[in-house]
PDB file of C-alpha atoms in Angstrom:
ATOM      1  CA  LYS A1023      41.358 156.549  33.767  1.00 58.00           C
ATOM      2  CA  ASN A1024      38.394 156.154  31.474  1.00 67.00           C
ATOM      3  CA  GLN A1025      39.354 154.758  28.095  1.00 91.00           C
ATOM      4  CA  VAL A1026      36.800 156.969  26.352  1.00 95.00           C
ATOM      5  CA  GLU A1027      36.747 160.677  27.128  1.00 95.00           C
ATOM      6  CA  GLN A1028      34.064 162.988  25.785  1.00 96.00           C
ATOM      7  CA  SER A1029      34.030 166.760  25.679  1.00 95.00           C
ATOM      8  CA  PRO A1030      32.453 169.087  26.383  1.00 96.00           C
ATOM      9  CA  GLN A1031      30.591 167.479  29.263  1.00 94.00           C
ATOM     10  CA  SER A1032      27.634 169.709  28.532  1.00 95.00           C
ATOM     11  CA  LEU A1033      26.705 172.573  26.253  1.00 96.00           C
ATOM     12  CA  ILE A1034      23.805 174.837  25.476  1.00 97.00           C
ATOM     13  CA  ILE A1035      23.178 175.932  21.907  1.00 97.00           C
ATOM     14  CA  LEU A1036      20.598 178.054  20.151  1.00 97.00           C
ATOM     15  CA  GLU A1037      18.106 176.360  17.882  1.00 97.00           C
ATOM     16  CA  GLY A1038      19.348 176.378  14.306  1.00 97.00           C
ATOM     17  CA  LYS A1039      23.033 176.537  15.230  1.00 97.00           C
ATOM     18  CA  ASN A1040      25.616 173.817  14.646  1.00 97.00           C
ATOM     19  CA  CYS A1041      27.694 172.071  17.275  1.00 96.00           C
ATOM     20  CA  THR A1042      30.470 169.508  17.453  1.00 97.00           C
ATOM     21  CA  LEU A1043      31.013 166.906  20.158  1.00 98.00           C
ATOM     22  CA  GLN A1044      34.371 165.256  20.729  1.00 98.00           C
ATOM     23  CA  CYS A1045      35.347 161.727  21.683  1.00 97.00           C
ATOM     24  CA  ASN A1046      38.937 160.670  22.394  1.00 97.00           C
ATOM     25  CA  TYR A1047      39.766 157.075  23.150  1.00 96.00           C
ATOM     26  CA  THR A1048      42.737 154.958  24.165  1.00 94.00           C
ATOM     27  CA  VAL A1049      41.079 151.593  23.521  1.00 88.00           C
ATOM     28  CA  SER A1050      43.201 149.130  21.567  1.00 87.00           C
ATOM     29  CA  PRO A1051      42.876 147.182  19.379  1.00 90.00           C
ATOM     30  CA  PHE A1052      40.107 149.132  17.712  1.00 90.00           C
ATOM     31  CA  SER A1053      37.094 147.401  16.216  1.00 90.00           C
ATOM     32  CA  ASN A1054      34.454 150.089  15.729  1.00 93.00           C
ATOM     33  CA  LEU A1055      33.084 153.290  17.215  1.00 95.00           C
ATOM     34  CA  ARG A1056      29.434 154.059  17.693  1.00 95.00           C
ATOM     35  CA  TRP A1057      27.574 157.209  18.673  1.00 97.00           C
ATOM     36  CA  TYR A1058      24.330 156.863  20.607  1.00 97.00           C
ATOM     37  CA  LYS A1059      21.664 159.456  21.320  1.00 97.00           C
ATOM     38  CA  GLN A1060      19.884 159.161  24.646  1.00 97.00           C
ATOM     39  CA  ASP A1061      16.779 161.245  25.238  1.00 96.00           C
ATOM     40  CA  THR A1062      15.883 162.017  28.833  1.00 93.00           C
ATOM     41  CA  GLY A1063      14.124 159.066  30.428  1.00 91.00           C
ATOM     42  CA  ARG A1064      14.817 156.706  27.533  1.00 94.00           C
ATOM     43  CA  GLY A1065      17.386 154.154  26.485  1.00 95.00           C
ATOM     44  CA  PRO A1066      20.215 154.995  24.060  1.00 95.00           C
ATOM     45  CA  VAL A1067      19.545 154.777  20.333  1.00 95.00           C
ATOM     46  CA  SER A1068      22.326 154.139  17.830  1.00 94.00           C
ATOM     47  CA  LEU A1069      23.081 157.021  15.441  1.00 96.00           C
ATOM     48  CA  THR A1070      26.175 155.887  13.554  1.00 95.00           C
ATOM     49  CA  ILE A1071      28.808 153.189  13.568  1.00 94.00           C
ATOM     50  CA  MET A1072      32.244 153.420  11.967  1.00 94.00           C
ATOM     51  CA  THR A1073      34.977 150.881  11.418  1.00 92.00           C
ATOM     52  CA  PHE A1074      38.698 151.517  11.088  1.00 87.00           C
ATOM     53  CA  SER A1075      38.505 152.226   7.353  1.00 89.00           C
ATOM     54  CA  GLU A1076      35.666 154.747   7.572  1.00 90.00           C
ATOM     55  CA  ASN A1077      36.367 158.378   8.386  1.00 91.00           C
ATOM     56  CA  THR A1078      32.917 159.881   8.041  1.00 95.00           C
ATOM     57  CA  LYS A1079      29.333 158.748   8.257  1.00 95.00           C
ATOM     58  CA  SER A1080      26.097 160.686   8.216  1.00 95.00           C
ATOM     59  CA  ASN A1081      22.631 160.083   9.585  1.00 95.00           C
ATOM     60  CA  GLY A1082      20.418 163.000   8.618  1.00 96.00           C
ATOM     61  CA  ARG A1083      21.695 166.119  10.349  1.00 97.00           C
ATOM     62  CA  TYR A1084      24.233 164.063  12.331  1.00 97.00           C
ATOM     63  CA  THR A1085      27.690 163.540  10.867  1.00 97.00           C
ATOM     64  CA  ALA A1086      30.325 161.483  12.649  1.00 97.00           C
ATOM     65  CA  THR A1087      34.017 161.537  11.808  1.00 97.00           C
ATOM     66  CA  LEU A1088      36.769 159.170  12.839  1.00 96.00           C
ATOM     67  CA  ASP A1089      40.542 159.581  12.859  1.00 94.00           C
ATOM     68  CA  ALA A1090      41.845 156.166  13.856  1.00 90.00           C
ATOM     69  CA  ASP A1091      45.446 157.391  13.829  1.00 91.00           C
ATOM     70  CA  THR A1092      44.848 160.008  16.503  1.00 94.00           C
ATOM     71  CA  LYS A1093      42.044 157.971  18.120  1.00 94.00           C
ATOM     72  CA  GLN A1094      39.557 160.790  17.888  1.00 96.00           C
ATOM     73  CA  SER A1095      35.969 160.992  16.753  1.00 97.00           C
ATOM     74  CA  SER A1096      33.520 163.844  16.504  1.00 98.00           C
ATOM     75  CA  LEU A1097      29.788 164.141  16.100  1.00 98.00           C
ATOM     76  CA  HIS A1098      28.565 167.222  14.274  1.00 98.00           C
ATOM     77  CA  ILE A1099      24.966 168.347  14.587  1.00 97.00           C
ATOM     78  CA  THR A1100      23.812 170.641  11.800  1.00 97.00           C
ATOM     79  CA  ALA A1101      20.977 173.146  12.156  1.00 97.00           C
ATOM     80  CA  SER A1102      20.087 171.959  15.632  1.00 97.00           C
ATOM     81  CA  GLN A1103      16.481 171.391  16.623  1.00 97.00           C
ATOM     82  CA  LEU A1104      14.854 171.302  20.036  1.00 97.00           C
ATOM     83  CA  SER A1105      14.557 167.523  19.662  1.00 97.00           C
ATOM     84  CA  ASP A1106      18.351 167.278  19.565  1.00 97.00           C
ATOM     85  CA  SER A1107      18.413 167.996  23.303  1.00 98.00           C
ATOM     86  CA  ALA A1108      19.828 164.754  24.659  1.00 97.00           C
ATOM     87  CA  SER A1109      22.954 162.987  25.862  1.00 97.00           C
ATOM     88  CA  TYR A1110      25.283 161.717  23.141  1.00 98.00           C
ATOM     89  CA  ILE A1111      27.368 158.719  24.106  1.00 97.00           C
ATOM     90  CA  CYS A1112      30.514 157.520  22.353  1.00 96.00           C
ATOM     91  CA  VAL A1113      31.149 153.760  22.548  1.00 94.00           C
ATOM     92  CA  VAL A1114      34.307 152.050  21.318  1.00 94.00           C
ATOM     93  CA  SER A1115      34.428 148.312  20.647  1.00 90.00           C
ATOM     94  CA  SER A1116      37.594 146.301  21.116  1.00 87.00           C
ATOM     95  CA  ASN A1117      37.867 142.505  21.107  1.00 81.00           C
ATOM     96  CA  ASN A1118      34.099 142.263  21.557  1.00 76.00           C
ATOM     97  CA  ARG A1119      34.269 144.442  24.667  1.00 83.00           C
ATOM     98  CA  LEU A1120      32.700 147.883  24.848  1.00 87.00           C
ATOM     99  CA  ALA A1121      34.156 151.009  26.424  1.00 90.00           C
ATOM    100  CA  PHE A1122      31.668 153.801  27.093  1.00 92.00           C
ATOM    101  CA  GLY A1123      32.133 157.517  27.357  1.00 94.00           C
ATOM    102  CA  LYS A1124      30.098 159.380  29.951  1.00 94.00           C
ATOM    103  CA  GLY A1125      28.294 161.360  27.297  1.00 94.00           C
ATOM    104  CA  ASN A1126      27.926 164.925  26.056  1.00 94.00           C
ATOM    105  CA  GLN A1127      24.799 166.597  27.414  1.00 96.00           C
ATOM    106  CA  VAL A1128      23.330 168.911  24.770  1.00 98.00           C
ATOM    107  CA  VAL A1129      20.554 171.384  25.461  1.00 97.00           C
ATOM    108  CA  VAL A1130      19.029 173.229  22.521  1.00 97.00           C
ATOM    109  CA  ILE A1131      17.142 176.396  23.428  1.00 97.00           C
ATOM    110  CA  PRO A1132      14.726 178.346  21.239  1.00 96.00           C
TER     111      PRO A1132
ATOM    112  CA  ASP B1182       7.515 145.016  17.250  1.00 64.00           C
ATOM    113  CA  ALA B1183       7.185 146.377  20.777  1.00 80.00           C
ATOM    114  CA  GLY B1184      10.930 146.663  21.260  1.00 94.00           C
ATOM    115  CA  VAL B1185      12.714 145.636  24.430  1.00 97.00           C
ATOM    116  CA  ILE B1186      10.333 145.605  27.367  1.00 97.00           C
ATOM    117  CA  GLN B1187      11.468 146.227  30.920  1.00 97.00           C
ATOM    118  CA  SER B1188       9.586 146.139  34.179  1.00 96.00           C
ATOM    119  CA  PRO B1189       9.086 147.769  36.513  1.00 97.00           C
ATOM    120  CA  ARG B1190       9.835 151.225  35.100  1.00 96.00           C
ATOM    121  CA  HIS B1191      10.416 152.601  38.574  1.00 97.00           C
ATOM    122  CA  GLU B1192      11.318 150.889  41.818  1.00 97.00           C
ATOM    123  CA  VAL B1193      11.778 152.392  45.258  1.00 97.00           C
ATOM    124  CA  THR B1194      12.880 150.067  47.996  1.00 97.00           C
ATOM    125  CA  GLU B1195      14.591 150.066  51.353  1.00 97.00           C
ATOM    126  CA  MET B1196      18.136 148.979  51.954  1.00 96.00           C
ATOM    127  CA  GLY B1197      18.371 145.238  52.519  1.00 96.00           C
ATOM    128  CA  GLN B1198      15.372 144.344  50.406  1.00 97.00           C
ATOM    129  CA  GLU B1199      15.526 142.097  47.361  1.00 97.00           C
ATOM    130  CA  VAL B1200      14.994 143.750  43.991  1.00 97.00           C
ATOM    131  CA  THR B1201      14.136 141.917  40.779  1.00 98.00           C
ATOM    132  CA  LEU B1202      14.277 143.623  37.408  1.00 98.00           C
ATOM    133  CA  ARG B1203      12.748 142.008  34.355  1.00 98.00           C
ATOM    134  CA  CYS B1204      13.436 142.144  30.655  1.00 98.00           C
ATOM    135  CA  LYS B1205      11.832 140.792  27.516  1.00 97.00           C
ATOM    136  CA  PRO B1206      14.143 141.098  24.492  1.00 97.00           C
ATOM    137  CA  ILE B1207      13.039 141.683  20.932  1.00 96.00           C
ATOM    138  CA  SER B1208      11.675 138.498  19.433  1.00 95.00           C
ATOM    139  CA  GLY B1209      14.316 136.709  17.369  1.00 93.00           C
ATOM    140  CA  HIS B1210      17.247 138.376  19.114  1.00 95.00           C
ATOM    141  CA  ASN B1211      19.702 135.880  20.564  1.00 93.00           C
ATOM    142  CA  SER B1212      21.828 138.226  22.665  1.00 95.00           C
ATOM    143  CA  LEU B1213      20.757 140.110  25.759  1.00 96.00           C
ATOM    144  CA  PHE B1214      22.690 142.698  27.744  1.00 96.00           C
ATOM    145  CA  TRP B1215      22.192 144.239  31.182  1.00 97.00           C
ATOM    146  CA  TYR B1216      23.618 147.727  31.812  1.00 96.00           C
ATOM    147  CA  ARG B1217      23.719 150.110  34.747  1.00 97.00           C
ATOM    148  CA  GLN B1218      23.849 153.880  34.271  1.00 96.00           C
ATOM    149  CA  THR B1219      24.762 156.508  36.860  1.00 94.00           C
ATOM    150  CA  MET B1220      25.796 160.124  36.567  1.00 89.00           C
ATOM    151  CA  MET B1221      29.202 159.365  38.034  1.00 89.00           C
ATOM    152  CA  ARG B1222      30.118 156.295  36.008  1.00 89.00           C
ATOM    153  CA  GLY B1223      27.964 156.522  32.896  1.00 90.00           C
ATOM    154  CA  LEU B1224      26.872 153.296  31.221  1.00 93.00           C
ATOM    155  CA  GLU B1225      28.446 150.070  32.447  1.00 92.00           C
ATOM    156  CA  LEU B1226      27.913 146.596  31.010  1.00 93.00           C
ATOM    157  CA  LEU B1227      27.004 144.190  33.802  1.00 95.00           C
ATOM    158  CA  ILE B1228      26.478 140.912  31.968  1.00 95.00           C
ATOM    159  CA  TYR B1229      25.473 139.571  28.591  1.00 92.00           C
ATOM    160  CA  PHE B1230      23.877 136.377  27.400  1.00 95.00           C
ATOM    161  CA  ASN B1231      24.068 134.629  24.066  1.00 94.00           C
ATOM    162  CA  ASN B1232      21.450 131.962  23.360  1.00 93.00           C
ATOM    163  CA  ASN B1233      20.416 132.146  27.040  1.00 93.00           C
ATOM    164  CA  VAL B1234      23.940 131.370  28.255  1.00 94.00           C
ATOM    165  CA  PRO B1235      25.910 133.956  30.267  1.00 93.00           C
ATOM    166  CA  ILE B1236      29.005 134.822  28.223  1.00 91.00           C
ATOM    167  CA  ASP B1237      30.621 137.633  30.199  1.00 88.00           C
ATOM    168  CA  ASP B1238      29.627 138.585  33.731  1.00 90.00           C
ATOM    169  CA  SER B1239      32.829 140.422  34.586  1.00 88.00           C
ATOM    170  CA  GLY B1240      30.874 143.634  35.005  1.00 89.00           C
ATOM    171  CA  MET B1241      28.668 142.304  37.771  1.00 92.00           C
ATOM    172  CA  PRO B1242      29.741 144.380  40.766  1.00 85.00           C
ATOM    173  CA  GLU B1243      29.554 141.742  43.496  1.00 82.00           C
ATOM    174  CA  ASP B1244      27.812 138.633  44.708  1.00 89.00           C
ATOM    175  CA  ARG B1245      24.716 140.596  45.607  1.00 95.00           C
ATOM    176  CA  PHE B1246      23.959 140.789  41.893  1.00 96.00           C
ATOM    177  CA  SER B1247      22.753 137.825  39.886  1.00 96.00           C
ATOM    178  CA  ALA B1248      21.184 137.449  36.448  1.00 97.00           C
ATOM    179  CA  LYS B1249      19.301 134.635  34.787  1.00 96.00           C
ATOM    180  CA  MET B1250      17.871 133.944  31.369  1.00 96.00           C
ATOM    181  CA  PRO B1251      15.638 130.883  31.646  1.00 95.00           C
ATOM    182  CA  ASN B1252      14.432 131.178  28.058  1.00 94.00           C
ATOM    183  CA  ALA B1253      14.894 133.260  24.938  1.00 93.00           C
ATOM    184  CA  SER B1254      12.155 135.729  25.836  1.00 94.00           C
ATOM    185  CA  PHE B1255      12.852 136.539  29.478  1.00 96.00           C
ATOM    186  CA  SER B1256      15.683 137.613  31.742  1.00 98.00           C
ATOM    187  CA  THR B1257      15.957 138.849  35.302  1.00 98.00           C
ATOM    188  CA  LEU B1258      18.530 140.865  37.195  1.00 98.00           C
ATOM    189  CA  LYS B1259      18.335 140.419  40.943  1.00 97.00           C
ATOM    190  CA  ILE B1260      19.949 142.416  43.716  1.00 97.00           C
ATOM    191  CA  GLN B1261      19.904 140.851  47.164  1.00 96.00           C
ATOM    192  CA  PRO B1262      20.363 142.565  49.533  1.00 95.00           C
ATOM    193  CA  SER B1263      20.054 145.989  47.932  1.00 96.00           C
ATOM    194  CA  GLU B1264      22.142 148.955  49.084  1.00 96.00           C
ATOM    195  CA  PRO B1265      21.767 152.724  48.494  1.00 96.00           C
ATOM    196  CA  ARG B1266      24.775 152.702  46.138  1.00 95.00           C
ATOM    197  CA  ASP B1267      22.824 150.404  43.824  1.00 96.00           C
ATOM    198  CA  SER B1268      20.546 153.322  42.975  1.00 97.00           C
ATOM    199  CA  ALA B1269      20.820 153.782  39.216  1.00 97.00           C
ATOM    200  CA  VAL B1270      19.001 153.244  35.954  1.00 97.00           C
ATOM    201  CA  TYR B1271      19.250 149.647  34.759  1.00 98.00           C
ATOM    202  CA  PHE B1272      18.917 149.038  31.036  1.00 97.00           C
ATOM    203  CA  CYS B1273      18.355 145.842  29.159  1.00 97.00           C
ATOM    204  CA  ALA B1274      19.355 145.640  25.485  1.00 96.00           C
ATOM    205  CA  SER B1275      19.170 142.952  22.835  1.00 96.00           C
ATOM    206  CA  SER B1276      20.743 142.276  19.472  1.00 94.00           C
ATOM    207  CA  THR B1277      20.530 139.584  16.837  1.00 92.00           C
ATOM    208  CA  THR B1278      23.714 137.670  17.596  1.00 83.00           C
ATOM    209  CA  GLY B1279      25.752 139.985  19.827  1.00 77.00           C
ATOM    210  CA  GLY B1280      28.423 140.695  17.227  1.00 79.00           C
ATOM    211  CA  ALA B1281      30.550 143.819  17.578  1.00 74.00           C
ATOM    212  CA  MET B1282      29.032 145.419  14.487  1.00 80.00           C
ATOM    213  CA  GLU B1283      25.457 144.762  15.473  1.00 85.00           C
ATOM    214  CA  THR B1284      23.157 147.419  16.803  1.00 89.00           C
ATOM    215  CA  GLN B1285      21.921 146.878  20.337  1.00 92.00           C
ATOM    216  CA  TYR B1286      18.352 147.955  20.983  1.00 95.00           C
ATOM    217  CA  PHE B1287      17.797 149.326  24.457  1.00 96.00           C
ATOM    218  CA  GLY B1288      14.717 149.134  26.605  1.00 96.00           C
ATOM    219  CA  PRO B1289      13.333 152.169  28.454  1.00 96.00           C
ATOM    220  CA  GLY B1290      15.189 151.274  31.655  1.00 97.00           C
ATOM    221  CA  THR B1291      14.238 150.674  35.279  1.00 98.00           C
ATOM    222  CA  ARG B1292      14.923 153.553  37.639  1.00 97.00           C
ATOM    223  CA  LEU B1293      15.921 152.069  40.969  1.00 98.00           C
ATOM    224  CA  LEU B1294      16.126 154.051  44.179  1.00 98.00           C
ATOM    225  CA  VAL B1295      17.346 152.277  47.295  1.00 97.00           C
ATOM    226  CA  LEU B1296      16.694 154.231  50.485  1.00 96.00           C
TER     227      LEU B1296
END
């Protein structure tokens, strides 16, 4: 079983709308959690990173939350734009090892 | 800075052939990572180097895969012999020292298709 589960696997949203992506993990001990954005045909780019003591972090219209007690994180996209169409990958670090989710595929339509 | 450079960007080869993927990390970065990405398995770490030394190769799938880093500005990932199940996108990434809090910068990837 994958140690990092993301949901939904894919979603389609209208331009201008908000959406929330979920990441649940079983990795232990926890070091940090990072969200990456991967545009089609490109490598992943880091959006946010959170440690155990942080429960929210923003990067422009992207806001990540972390609940280390329930081992859940979310990535909220506000006022989506066409350029937000991408795969969003949740990565959890533990003892200098990384566990990757399979990603949330987001498609923003006009 | 040009970022992480990978070549070739696309590779199509026949089963049994040798494949060599190349990576040039960001100048000044001491850690280099090789990843494989497929639809079924997502991103998987294959191996990473720190100061040109392989630190963790537990992700390398089998003996057909080998990686080298002869100097701080160049690394190769070789598959010999290649098989259709090796078809994937292979990413190289680099970071300053490889610490858990450090951002890894990914290259554009090499799309490999083994027929």
